[in-house]
Structure formats: C-alpha cells, structure tokens
Short mmCIF file of C-alpha atoms and ligand atoms in Angstrom, two decimals:
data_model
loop_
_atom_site.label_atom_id
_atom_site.label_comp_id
_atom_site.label_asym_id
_atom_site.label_seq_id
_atom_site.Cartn_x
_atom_site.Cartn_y
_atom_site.Cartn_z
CA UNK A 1 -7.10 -3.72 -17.45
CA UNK A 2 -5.06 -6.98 -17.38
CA UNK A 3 -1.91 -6.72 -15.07
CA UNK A 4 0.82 -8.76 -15.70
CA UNK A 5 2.15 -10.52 -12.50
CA UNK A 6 5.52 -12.56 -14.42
CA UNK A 7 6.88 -9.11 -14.92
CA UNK A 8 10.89 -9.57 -13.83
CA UNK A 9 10.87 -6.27 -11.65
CA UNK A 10 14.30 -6.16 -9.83
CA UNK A 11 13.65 -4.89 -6.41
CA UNK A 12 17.26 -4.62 -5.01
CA UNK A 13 18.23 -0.46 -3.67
CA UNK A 14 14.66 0.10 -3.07
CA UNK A 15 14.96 -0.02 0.80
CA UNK A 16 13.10 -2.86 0.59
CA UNK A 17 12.93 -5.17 3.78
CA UNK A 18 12.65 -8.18 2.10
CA UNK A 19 15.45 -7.56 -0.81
CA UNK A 20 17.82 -5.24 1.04
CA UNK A 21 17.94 -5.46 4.60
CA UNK A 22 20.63 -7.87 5.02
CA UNK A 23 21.36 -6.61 9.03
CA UNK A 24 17.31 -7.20 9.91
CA UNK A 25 17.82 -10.48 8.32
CA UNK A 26 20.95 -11.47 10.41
CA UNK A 27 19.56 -9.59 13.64
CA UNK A 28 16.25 -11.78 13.53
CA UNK A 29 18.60 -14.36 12.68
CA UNK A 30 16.87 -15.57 9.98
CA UNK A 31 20.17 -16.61 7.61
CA UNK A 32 23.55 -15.97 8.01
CA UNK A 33 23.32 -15.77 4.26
CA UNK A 34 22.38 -12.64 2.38
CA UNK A 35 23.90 -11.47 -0.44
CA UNK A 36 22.63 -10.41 -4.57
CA UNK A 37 22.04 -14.04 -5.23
CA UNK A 38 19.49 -14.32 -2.55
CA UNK A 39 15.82 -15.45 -3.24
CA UNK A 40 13.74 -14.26 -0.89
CA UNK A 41 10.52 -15.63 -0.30
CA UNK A 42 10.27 -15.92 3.61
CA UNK A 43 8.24 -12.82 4.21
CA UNK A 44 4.56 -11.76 3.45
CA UNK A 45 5.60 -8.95 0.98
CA UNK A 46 4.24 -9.19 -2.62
CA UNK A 47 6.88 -8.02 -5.27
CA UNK A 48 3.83 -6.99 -7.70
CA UNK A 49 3.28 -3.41 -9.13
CA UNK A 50 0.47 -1.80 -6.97
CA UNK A 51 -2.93 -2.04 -8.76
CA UNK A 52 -3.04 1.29 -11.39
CA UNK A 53 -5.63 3.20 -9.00
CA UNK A 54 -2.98 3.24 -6.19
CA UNK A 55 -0.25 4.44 -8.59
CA UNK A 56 -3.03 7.64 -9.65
CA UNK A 57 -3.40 8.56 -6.07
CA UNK A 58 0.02 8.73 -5.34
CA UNK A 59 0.70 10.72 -8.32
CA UNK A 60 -1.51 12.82 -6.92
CA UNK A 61 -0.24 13.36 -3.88
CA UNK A 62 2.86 14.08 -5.70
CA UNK A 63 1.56 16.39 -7.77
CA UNK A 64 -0.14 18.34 -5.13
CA UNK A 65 3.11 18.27 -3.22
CA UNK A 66 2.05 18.83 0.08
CA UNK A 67 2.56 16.64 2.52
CA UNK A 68 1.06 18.22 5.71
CA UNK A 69 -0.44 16.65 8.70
CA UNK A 70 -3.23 14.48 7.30
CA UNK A 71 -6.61 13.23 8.80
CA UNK A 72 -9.39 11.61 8.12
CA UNK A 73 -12.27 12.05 9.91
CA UNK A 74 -16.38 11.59 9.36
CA UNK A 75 -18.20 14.49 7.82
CA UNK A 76 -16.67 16.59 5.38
CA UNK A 77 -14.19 15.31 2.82
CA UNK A 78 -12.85 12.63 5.61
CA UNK A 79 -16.31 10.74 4.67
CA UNK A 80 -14.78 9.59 0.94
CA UNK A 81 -12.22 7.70 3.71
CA UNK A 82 -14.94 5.71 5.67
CA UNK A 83 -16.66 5.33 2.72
CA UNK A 84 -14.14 3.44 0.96
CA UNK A 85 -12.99 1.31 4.07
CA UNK A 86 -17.14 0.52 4.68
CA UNK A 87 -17.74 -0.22 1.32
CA UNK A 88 -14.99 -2.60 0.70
CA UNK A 89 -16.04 -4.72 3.70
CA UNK A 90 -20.06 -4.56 2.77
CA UNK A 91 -19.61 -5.84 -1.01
CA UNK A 92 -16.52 -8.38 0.11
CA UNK A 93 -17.49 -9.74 3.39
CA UNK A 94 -21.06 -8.44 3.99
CA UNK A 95 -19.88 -7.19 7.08
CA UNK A 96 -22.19 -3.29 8.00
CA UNK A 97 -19.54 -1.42 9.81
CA UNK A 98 -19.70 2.30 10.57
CA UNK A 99 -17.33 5.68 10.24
CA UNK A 100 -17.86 5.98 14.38
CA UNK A 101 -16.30 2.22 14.49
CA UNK A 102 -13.36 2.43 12.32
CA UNK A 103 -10.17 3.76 14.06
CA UNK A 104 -7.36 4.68 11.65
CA UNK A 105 -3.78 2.64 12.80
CA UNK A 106 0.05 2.79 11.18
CA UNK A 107 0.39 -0.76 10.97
CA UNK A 108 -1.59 -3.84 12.06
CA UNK A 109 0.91 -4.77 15.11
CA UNK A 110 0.91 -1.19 15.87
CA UNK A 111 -3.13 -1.93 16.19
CA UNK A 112 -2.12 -5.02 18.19
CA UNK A 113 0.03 -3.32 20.29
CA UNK A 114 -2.15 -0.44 21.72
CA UNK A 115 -4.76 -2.97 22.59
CA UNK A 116 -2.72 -5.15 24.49
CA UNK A 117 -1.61 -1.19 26.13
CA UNK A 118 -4.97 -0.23 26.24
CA UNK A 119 -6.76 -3.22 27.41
CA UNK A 120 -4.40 -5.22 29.75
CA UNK A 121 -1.80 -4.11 32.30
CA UNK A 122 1.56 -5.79 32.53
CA UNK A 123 1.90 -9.33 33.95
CA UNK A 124 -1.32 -10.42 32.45
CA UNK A 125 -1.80 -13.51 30.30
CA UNK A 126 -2.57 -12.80 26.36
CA UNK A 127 -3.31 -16.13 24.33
CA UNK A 128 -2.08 -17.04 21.14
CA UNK A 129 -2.70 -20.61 19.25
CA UNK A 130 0.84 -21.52 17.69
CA UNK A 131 2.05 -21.93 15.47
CA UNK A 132 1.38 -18.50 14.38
CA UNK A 133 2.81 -15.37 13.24
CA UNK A 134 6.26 -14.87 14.96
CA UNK A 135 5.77 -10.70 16.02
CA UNK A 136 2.32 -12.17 18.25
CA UNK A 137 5.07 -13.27 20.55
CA UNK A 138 7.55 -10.85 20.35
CA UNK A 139 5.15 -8.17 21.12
CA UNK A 140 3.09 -9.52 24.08
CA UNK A 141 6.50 -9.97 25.37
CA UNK A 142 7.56 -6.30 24.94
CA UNK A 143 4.70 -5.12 26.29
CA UNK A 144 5.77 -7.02 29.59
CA UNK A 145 3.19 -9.15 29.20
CA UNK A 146 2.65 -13.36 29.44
CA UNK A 147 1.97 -15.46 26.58
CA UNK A 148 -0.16 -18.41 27.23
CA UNK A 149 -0.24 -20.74 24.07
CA UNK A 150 -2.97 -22.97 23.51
CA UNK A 151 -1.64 -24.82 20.42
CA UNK A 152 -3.70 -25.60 17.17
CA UNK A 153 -3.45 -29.33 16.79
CA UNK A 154 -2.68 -31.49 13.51
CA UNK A 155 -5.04 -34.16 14.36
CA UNK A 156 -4.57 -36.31 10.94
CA UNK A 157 -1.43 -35.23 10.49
CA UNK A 158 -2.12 -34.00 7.52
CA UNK A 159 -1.55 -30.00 8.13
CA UNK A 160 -5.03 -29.37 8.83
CA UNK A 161 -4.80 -27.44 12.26
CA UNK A 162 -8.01 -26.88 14.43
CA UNK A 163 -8.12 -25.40 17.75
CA UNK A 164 -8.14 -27.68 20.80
CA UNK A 165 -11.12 -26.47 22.28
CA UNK A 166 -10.35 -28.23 26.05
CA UNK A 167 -7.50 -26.72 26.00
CA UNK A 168 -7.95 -23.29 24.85
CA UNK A 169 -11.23 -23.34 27.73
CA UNK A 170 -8.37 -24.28 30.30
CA UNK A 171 -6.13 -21.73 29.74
CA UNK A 172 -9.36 -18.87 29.17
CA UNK A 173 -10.46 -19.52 32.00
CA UNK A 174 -6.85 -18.82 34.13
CA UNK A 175 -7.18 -15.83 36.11
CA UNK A 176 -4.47 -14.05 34.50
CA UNK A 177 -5.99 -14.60 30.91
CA UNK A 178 -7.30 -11.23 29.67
CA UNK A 179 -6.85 -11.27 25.98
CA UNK A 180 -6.40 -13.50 23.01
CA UNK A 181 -4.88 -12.46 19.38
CA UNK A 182 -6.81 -14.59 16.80
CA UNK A 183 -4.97 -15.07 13.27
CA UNK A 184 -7.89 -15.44 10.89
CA UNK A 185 -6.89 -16.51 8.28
CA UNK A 186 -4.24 -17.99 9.59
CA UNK A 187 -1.06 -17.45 9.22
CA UNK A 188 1.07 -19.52 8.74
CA UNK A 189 -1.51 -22.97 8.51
CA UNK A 190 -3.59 -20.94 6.12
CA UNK A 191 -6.93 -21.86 7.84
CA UNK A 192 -9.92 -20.07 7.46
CA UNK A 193 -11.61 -20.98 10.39
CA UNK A 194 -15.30 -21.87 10.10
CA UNK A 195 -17.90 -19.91 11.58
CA UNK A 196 -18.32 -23.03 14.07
CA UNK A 197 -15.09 -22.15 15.09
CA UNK A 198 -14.94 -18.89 15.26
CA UNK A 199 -18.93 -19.02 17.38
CA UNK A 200 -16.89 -21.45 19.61
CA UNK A 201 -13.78 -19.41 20.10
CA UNK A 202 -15.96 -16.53 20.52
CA UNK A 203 -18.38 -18.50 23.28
CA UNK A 204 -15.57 -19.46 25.26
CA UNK A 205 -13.55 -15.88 25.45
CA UNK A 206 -16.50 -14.45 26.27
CA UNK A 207 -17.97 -17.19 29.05
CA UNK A 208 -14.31 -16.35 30.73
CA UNK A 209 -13.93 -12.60 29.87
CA UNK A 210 -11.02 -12.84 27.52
CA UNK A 211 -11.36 -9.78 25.38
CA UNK A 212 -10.50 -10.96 21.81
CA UNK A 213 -7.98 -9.16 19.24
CA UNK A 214 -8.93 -10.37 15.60
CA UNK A 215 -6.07 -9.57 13.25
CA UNK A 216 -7.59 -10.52 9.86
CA UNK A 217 -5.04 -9.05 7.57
CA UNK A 218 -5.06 -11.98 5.53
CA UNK A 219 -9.25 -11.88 4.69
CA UNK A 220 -9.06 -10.66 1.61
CA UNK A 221 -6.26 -13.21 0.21
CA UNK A 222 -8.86 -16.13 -0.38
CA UNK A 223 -8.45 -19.26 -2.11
CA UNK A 224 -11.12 -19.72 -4.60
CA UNK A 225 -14.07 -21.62 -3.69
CA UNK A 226 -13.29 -20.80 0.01
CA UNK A 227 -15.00 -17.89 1.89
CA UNK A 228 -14.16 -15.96 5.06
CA UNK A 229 -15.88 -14.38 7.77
CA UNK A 230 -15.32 -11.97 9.96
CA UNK A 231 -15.17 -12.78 13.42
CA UNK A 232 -17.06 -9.60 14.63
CA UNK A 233 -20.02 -10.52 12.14
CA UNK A 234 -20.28 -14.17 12.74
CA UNK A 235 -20.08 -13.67 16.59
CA UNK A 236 -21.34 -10.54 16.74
CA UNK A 237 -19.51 -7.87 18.52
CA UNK A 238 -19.17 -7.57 21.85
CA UNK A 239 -16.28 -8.22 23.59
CA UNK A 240 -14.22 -8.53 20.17
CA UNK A 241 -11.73 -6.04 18.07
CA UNK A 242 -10.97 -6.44 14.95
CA UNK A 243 -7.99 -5.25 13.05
CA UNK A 244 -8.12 -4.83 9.09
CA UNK A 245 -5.71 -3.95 6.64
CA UNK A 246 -4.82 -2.74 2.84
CA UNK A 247 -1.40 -3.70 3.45
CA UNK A 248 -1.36 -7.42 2.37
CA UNK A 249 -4.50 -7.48 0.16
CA UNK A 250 -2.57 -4.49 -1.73
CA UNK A 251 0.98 -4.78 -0.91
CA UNK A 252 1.25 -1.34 0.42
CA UNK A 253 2.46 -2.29 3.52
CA UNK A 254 4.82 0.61 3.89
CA UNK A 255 2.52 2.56 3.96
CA UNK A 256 0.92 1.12 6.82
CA UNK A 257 -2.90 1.49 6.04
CA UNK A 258 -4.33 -0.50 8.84
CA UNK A 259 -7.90 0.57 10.17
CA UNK A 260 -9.25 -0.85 13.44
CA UNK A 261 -13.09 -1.79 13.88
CA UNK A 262 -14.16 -1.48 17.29
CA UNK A 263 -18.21 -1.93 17.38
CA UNK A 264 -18.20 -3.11 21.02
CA UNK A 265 -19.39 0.95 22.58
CA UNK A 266 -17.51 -0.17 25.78
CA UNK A 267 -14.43 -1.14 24.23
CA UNK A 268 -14.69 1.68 21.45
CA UNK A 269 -14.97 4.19 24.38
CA UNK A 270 -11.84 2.39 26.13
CA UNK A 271 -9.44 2.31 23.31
CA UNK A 272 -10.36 5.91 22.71
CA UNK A 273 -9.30 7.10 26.39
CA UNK A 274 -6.68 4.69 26.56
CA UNK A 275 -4.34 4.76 22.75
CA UNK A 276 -2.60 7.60 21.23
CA UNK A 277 -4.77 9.08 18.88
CA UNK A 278 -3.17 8.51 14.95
CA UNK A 279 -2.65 10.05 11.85
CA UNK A 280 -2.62 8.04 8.67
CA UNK A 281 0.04 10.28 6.13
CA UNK A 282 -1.42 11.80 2.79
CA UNK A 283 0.08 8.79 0.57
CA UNK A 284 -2.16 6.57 3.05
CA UNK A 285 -5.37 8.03 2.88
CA UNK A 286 -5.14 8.36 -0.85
CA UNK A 287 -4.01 4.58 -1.31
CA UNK A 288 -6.79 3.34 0.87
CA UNK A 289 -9.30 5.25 -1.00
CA UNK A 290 -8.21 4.26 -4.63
CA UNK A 291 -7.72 0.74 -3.59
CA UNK A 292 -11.18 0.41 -1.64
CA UNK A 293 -12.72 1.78 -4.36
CA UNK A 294 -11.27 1.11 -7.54
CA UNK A 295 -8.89 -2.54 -6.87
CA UNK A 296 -10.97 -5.42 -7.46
CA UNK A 297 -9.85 -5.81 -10.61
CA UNK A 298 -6.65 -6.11 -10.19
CA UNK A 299 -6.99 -8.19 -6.77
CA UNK A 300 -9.29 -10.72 -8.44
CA UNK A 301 -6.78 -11.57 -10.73
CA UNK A 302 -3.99 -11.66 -8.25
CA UNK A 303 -5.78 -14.18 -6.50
CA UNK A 304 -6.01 -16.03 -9.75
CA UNK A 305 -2.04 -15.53 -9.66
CA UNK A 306 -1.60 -16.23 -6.07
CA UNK A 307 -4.25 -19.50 -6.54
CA UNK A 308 -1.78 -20.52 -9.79
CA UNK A 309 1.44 -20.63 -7.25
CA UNK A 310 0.57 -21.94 -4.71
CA UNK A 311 -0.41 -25.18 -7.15
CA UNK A 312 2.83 -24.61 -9.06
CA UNK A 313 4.54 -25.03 -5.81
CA UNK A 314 2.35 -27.96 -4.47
CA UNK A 315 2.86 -29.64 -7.64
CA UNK A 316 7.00 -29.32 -7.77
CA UNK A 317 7.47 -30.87 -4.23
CA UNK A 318 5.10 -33.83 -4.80
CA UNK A 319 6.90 -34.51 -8.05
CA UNK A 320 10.14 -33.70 -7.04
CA UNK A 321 10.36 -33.80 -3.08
CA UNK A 322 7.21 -36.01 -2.40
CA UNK A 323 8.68 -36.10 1.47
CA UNK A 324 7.64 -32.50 2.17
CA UNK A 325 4.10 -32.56 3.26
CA UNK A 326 2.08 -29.09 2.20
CA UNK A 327 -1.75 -29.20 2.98
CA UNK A 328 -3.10 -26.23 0.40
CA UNK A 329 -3.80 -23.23 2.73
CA UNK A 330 -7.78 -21.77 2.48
CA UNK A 331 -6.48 -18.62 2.63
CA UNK A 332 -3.09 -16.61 2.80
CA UNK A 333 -0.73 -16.39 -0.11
CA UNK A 334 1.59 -18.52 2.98
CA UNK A 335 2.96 -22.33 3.19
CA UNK A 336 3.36 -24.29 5.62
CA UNK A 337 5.86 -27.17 4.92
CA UNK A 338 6.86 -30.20 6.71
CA UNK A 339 10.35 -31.47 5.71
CA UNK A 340 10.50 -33.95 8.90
CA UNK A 341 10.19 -37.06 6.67
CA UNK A 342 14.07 -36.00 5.59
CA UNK A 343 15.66 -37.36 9.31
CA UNK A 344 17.56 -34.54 9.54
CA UNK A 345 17.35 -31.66 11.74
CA UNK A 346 16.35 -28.27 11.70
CA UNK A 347 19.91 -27.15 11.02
CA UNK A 348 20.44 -29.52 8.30
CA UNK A 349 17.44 -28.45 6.25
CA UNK A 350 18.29 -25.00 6.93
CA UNK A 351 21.64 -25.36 6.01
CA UNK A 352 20.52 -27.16 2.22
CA UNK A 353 18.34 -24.04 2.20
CA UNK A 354 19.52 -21.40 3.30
CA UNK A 355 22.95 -21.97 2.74
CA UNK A 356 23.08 -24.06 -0.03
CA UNK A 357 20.48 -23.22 -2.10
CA UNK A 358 20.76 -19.79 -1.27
CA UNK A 359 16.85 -19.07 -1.12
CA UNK A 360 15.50 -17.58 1.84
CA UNK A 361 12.51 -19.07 3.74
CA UNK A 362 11.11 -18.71 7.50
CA UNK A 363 11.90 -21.32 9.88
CA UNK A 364 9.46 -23.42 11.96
CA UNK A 365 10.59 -22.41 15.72
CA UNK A 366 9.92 -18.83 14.59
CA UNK A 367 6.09 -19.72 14.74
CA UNK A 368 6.40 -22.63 17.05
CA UNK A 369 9.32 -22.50 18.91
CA UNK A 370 8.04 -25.83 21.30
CA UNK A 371 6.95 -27.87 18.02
CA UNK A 372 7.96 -25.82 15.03
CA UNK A 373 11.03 -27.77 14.41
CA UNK A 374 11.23 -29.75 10.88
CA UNK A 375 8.54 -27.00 9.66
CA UNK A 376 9.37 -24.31 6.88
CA UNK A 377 6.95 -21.16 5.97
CA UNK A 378 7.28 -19.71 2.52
CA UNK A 379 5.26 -17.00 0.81
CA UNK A 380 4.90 -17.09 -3.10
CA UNK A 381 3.51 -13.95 -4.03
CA UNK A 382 6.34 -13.34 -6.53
CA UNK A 383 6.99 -14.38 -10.12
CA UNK A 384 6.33 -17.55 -10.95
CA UNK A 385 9.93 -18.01 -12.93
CA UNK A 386 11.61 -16.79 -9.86
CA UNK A 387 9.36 -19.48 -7.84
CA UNK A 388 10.40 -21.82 -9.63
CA UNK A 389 14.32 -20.84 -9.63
CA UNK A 390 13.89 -21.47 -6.18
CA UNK A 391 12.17 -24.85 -6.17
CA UNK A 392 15.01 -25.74 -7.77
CA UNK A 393 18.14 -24.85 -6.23
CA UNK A 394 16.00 -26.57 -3.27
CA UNK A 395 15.44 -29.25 -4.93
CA UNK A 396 19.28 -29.81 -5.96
CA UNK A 397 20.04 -30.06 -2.30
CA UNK A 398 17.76 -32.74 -1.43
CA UNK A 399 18.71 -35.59 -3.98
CA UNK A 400 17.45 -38.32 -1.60
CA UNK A 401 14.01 -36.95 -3.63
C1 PLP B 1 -0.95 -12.14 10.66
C2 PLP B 1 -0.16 -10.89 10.43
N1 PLP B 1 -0.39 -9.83 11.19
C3 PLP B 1 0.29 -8.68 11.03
C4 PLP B 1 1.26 -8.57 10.06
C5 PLP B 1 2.01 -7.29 9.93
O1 PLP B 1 1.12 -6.31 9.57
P1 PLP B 1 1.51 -4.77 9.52
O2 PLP B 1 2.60 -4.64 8.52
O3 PLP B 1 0.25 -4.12 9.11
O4 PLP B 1 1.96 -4.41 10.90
C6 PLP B 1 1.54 -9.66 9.23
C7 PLP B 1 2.60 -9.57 8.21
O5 PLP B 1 3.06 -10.55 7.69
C8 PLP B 1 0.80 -10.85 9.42
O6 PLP B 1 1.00 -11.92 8.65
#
C-alpha cells in the first residue's frame, strides 16, 4: 500500500515527549520556550503513522485484551519472535544471528546500561567518540563510571568526521579503559563508518581488551546508495555486543522493542549471570513481529521520504542561509549543522531559534560539550510542510542570509 507521510497529524495531548513534555524540555534545559506554537524537531521521534502491520497487531492485542506477563522465548510459539528479529537482519544486513544470541531489552540505553553494570565496575573508563548522542554521557556517568572521549575529527572541515585512530589507541590502551559505546550510524554526524573503520576500531579494542558496546539503532535508516554493516559481522564477534532496535526504524519507541545480540559465548554467558532478566510487554512482541515481518514496504518508502527531507532541508539553507554548513549524513534521519560562520555565539543562535523562531532544535554542547559550540542537531522525520514552516521562521531571524 502507499502511505502518505505529508499527512498533518496533530500530535499535541498524546503524552508525547517530543510535543507535550514541556517540564523534560526545561529540566534538560533544552529551551526555556515551550508552548502550542512550538515546532519540534530536536529529537529522534518520527511523527508518521506506524506502518499498517503494526497497527493489526496492536489491534490484536486489544482485541484479545489480555495483557499478562509476556515472554518470548525459543521453541514453542516464542520462535515466530526470533524468527522475525533473525530474519529481518539476514535479508537487510546479511548478518546470521541466532534465537540463543538475541536477548530481549526495554529500550536501547536500558541495553547500554546493563552492560556497562554487567561488564565494568564503577570507576572504570568507558569511551565514547564525541560528538555523539547526549544520554552516552549521561549514563556512563550514572553508572559512576569515567568517560574518556576520544573525539571524531573534521579533518576538511567539511562535516565529514572520522575517528582519530592515534588517539582512540592512546586512550584504549589506559588501564582504566574497559569499554567503548560505538554509534554506528552515527548519530549525530550521520556516518556510516566503513568496514575499514569499523576492522580498525575493532583491532584496536580488542589488541587492548576494551569490550565494545555497538548501539546501531540507526542501521536501518540508510541513505540510498549507502550501505551499512554491522560491526559484529564485519569484525566478527568476539569481544563485541551489539544492540538493535525497532524503535527508530519503526517509530515505536514507546514501546521499547530493543533486542540485544550477544554472539561472543563468554560475554553471552556474562550478561546472562550478571543483568536482570526482561520481559518485553504483549504490545512489544506483537509490534516486533508484524514489523520484522511485514514493514518493508512501508520503511522503503519512508526512506524515500526521509532521503526527500533531508535534500529539502539541504537545499533551503544553501539558498537561503548559505553560512550554515550541513555535510548530507550516510545514514540517520539526523543533521548536523554548523552556524559558526554567523560570529555569534551559542546563545545568540539559540536565542534566533529557540526563542525567536520558536522551533525547537538540539544544541551542540549537548553532544560535544568541549567543541560542540556553534553546532545545531535537527531531525526531519516529520512533514515536509511543517519542515519547511520551520526553515522559515529560522530563516526570518537570520537576515544577514
Ligand atoms: C544513538 C541512539 N541510541 C539510543 C537512543 C535511544 O534509544 P531507546 O529509546 O531505544 O533507548 C537514541 C535515540 O535517539 C539514539 O539516537
């Protein structure tokens, strides 16, 4: 069927983080301005209808009305589960995984979280490459543990971000080093790392014995004419972890359909001994089933959609703001945007934005807080009038050009 992604679908009273939660906004201190008039396109939530196979299983559930403690589990009718979930990655990545290897999580930092728990003790070093996905840092800093950035560098200067392999050796190799969360794809450069990269990344974590943590959320939200790669499958996989999810390819992430691949037996027997054991809840198992199985369609045309915006957007600011500097992102439905050509500081964009302009996007520091300045995220998966809306009000606050 064709699904129509310009639909105006008004989002507001839904408890919807992105449209609603005014207080998470202030407490992350994001903007001091939220109100009805607010466009918000600072956070990785799609505001698309769910592909019609979702929507079935659901009404399912709903039908059945039962909502009882829920597992899925190999053999028996847990099998359609792994099925799905090892399908999906065999015909879109060619990656072979197995039911033993796949361990059900609510939520992808949730998954991130119980491996730093399960695999390093407080004190110890976890590395990130920044800029990158604001929560990496927040929760290796809950957890009591250190962060040790190697940063991606801009080389050209031209938003292409690699990995500086000296440094990222130097700070593997610190004794206190003991784990490193990889963003592939990442967000927020949008890089799909090569499998050069990824071998070397790999090579080094394991000549030093850094365990790695792959969150590859974003793998199935490819530009076209790119490809990705799992980690695990290019490097093989010992010593890595790798944590999938429905809940960006599908936009379900309330429902928090995250699954786990562990195919290191070492690490697999670890993480069993050492994380709570998790349910997934009926509307979960059902989604990730239907979408697996049945959502191509519809996600081969949103990434027609998502290709569409992110030109539409690309396009605007070189005609109309030709100071911002956006390098197209491989993958990710994400932005990166340099305003630093404007002079003026973080503040002062944010205040034309934010403010002025009343849209909502993500600032820099968030992601970088040493070199993020100057830098703006945004995430278009919305409708392209209300895109545009927003390039606009922007726009009307930066009449320099
Ligand atoms: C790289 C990355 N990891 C994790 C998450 C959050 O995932 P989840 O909602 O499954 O915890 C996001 C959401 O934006 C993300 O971009």
């Amino acid at each position: 069927m064709k699904y129509d992604f310009d639909e105006v679908i008004d989002r507001h009273n839904t408890f919807s983080m992105k449209w609603d939660c005014r207080e998470i906004h202030v407490i992350l201190g994001i903007t001091p301005r939220f109100d009805e008039d607010t466009i918000p396109i600072h956070t990785a939530d799609m505001d698309f209808r769910c592909c019609e196979p979702i929507q079935r299983a659901l009404r399912a559930v709903t039908d059945h009305n039962i909502y009882g403690y829920t597992g899925v589990f190999p053999g028996g009718y847990g099998q359609t589960y792994y099925d799905a979930v090892i399908g999906w990655f065999k015909r879109r990545h060619d990656w072979d995984i197995k039911a033993e290897e796949i361990v059900y999580a609510n939520g992808t930092m949730e998954a991130i979280r119980s491996c730093i728990e399960a695999f390093t003790e407080p004190g110890d070093g976890i590395m990130i490459t920044r800029p990158v996905y604001t929560p990496f840092t927040g929760t290796i800093l809950k957890t009591r543990r250190e962060v040790v950035n190697s940063p991606l560098v801009d080389r050209e200067g031209n938003g292409f971000y690699e990995v500086d392999y000296e440094d990222f050796e130097a700070k593997a190799a610190l004794p206190s080093t003991k784990m490193f969360l990889l963003c592939s794809p990442q967000n927020p450069t949008g890089r799909i790392f090569t499998d050069e990269e990824l071998l070397k990344m790999a090579e080094i974590c394991r000549r030093h014995d850094v365990l790695i943590v792959a969150d590859e959320i974003h793998g199935d939200l490819i530009r076209r004419g790119n490809v990705f790669h799992p980690i695990a499958k290019v490097a093989g996989p010992e010593g890595i972890i790798t944590c999938t999810a429905l809940n960006k390819t599908f936009n379900i992430a309330g429902l928090q359909a995250t699954n786990i691949v562990i195919q290191d037996p070492a690490l697999l027997d670890t993480y069993r001994k050492n994380a709570n054991f998790v349910l997934p809840n009926p509307f979960t198992a059902a989604a990730t089933v239907a979408a697996y199985n049945e959502g191509e369609e519809w996600l081969e045309q949103l990434i027609d959609y998502l290709d569409d915006n992110i030109d539409f957007v690309i396009d605007f600011f070189r005609e109309h703001m030709p100071k911002v500097k956006i390098r197209r992102p491989e993958g990710t439905y994400i932005l990166w945007m340099d305003f630093r050509d404007y002079g003026l500081t973080g503040d002062e964009i944010r205040e034309r934005i934010y403010e002025k302009a009343n849209v909502m996007l993500e600032s820099g520091p968030q992601f970088d807080p040493e070199r993020g300045e100057g830098f703006e995220r945004m995430c278009v998966p919305t409708r392209r009038s209300l895109l545009k809306e927003a390039l606009e009000r922007i726009a009307a606050q930066f009449p320099e050009g």
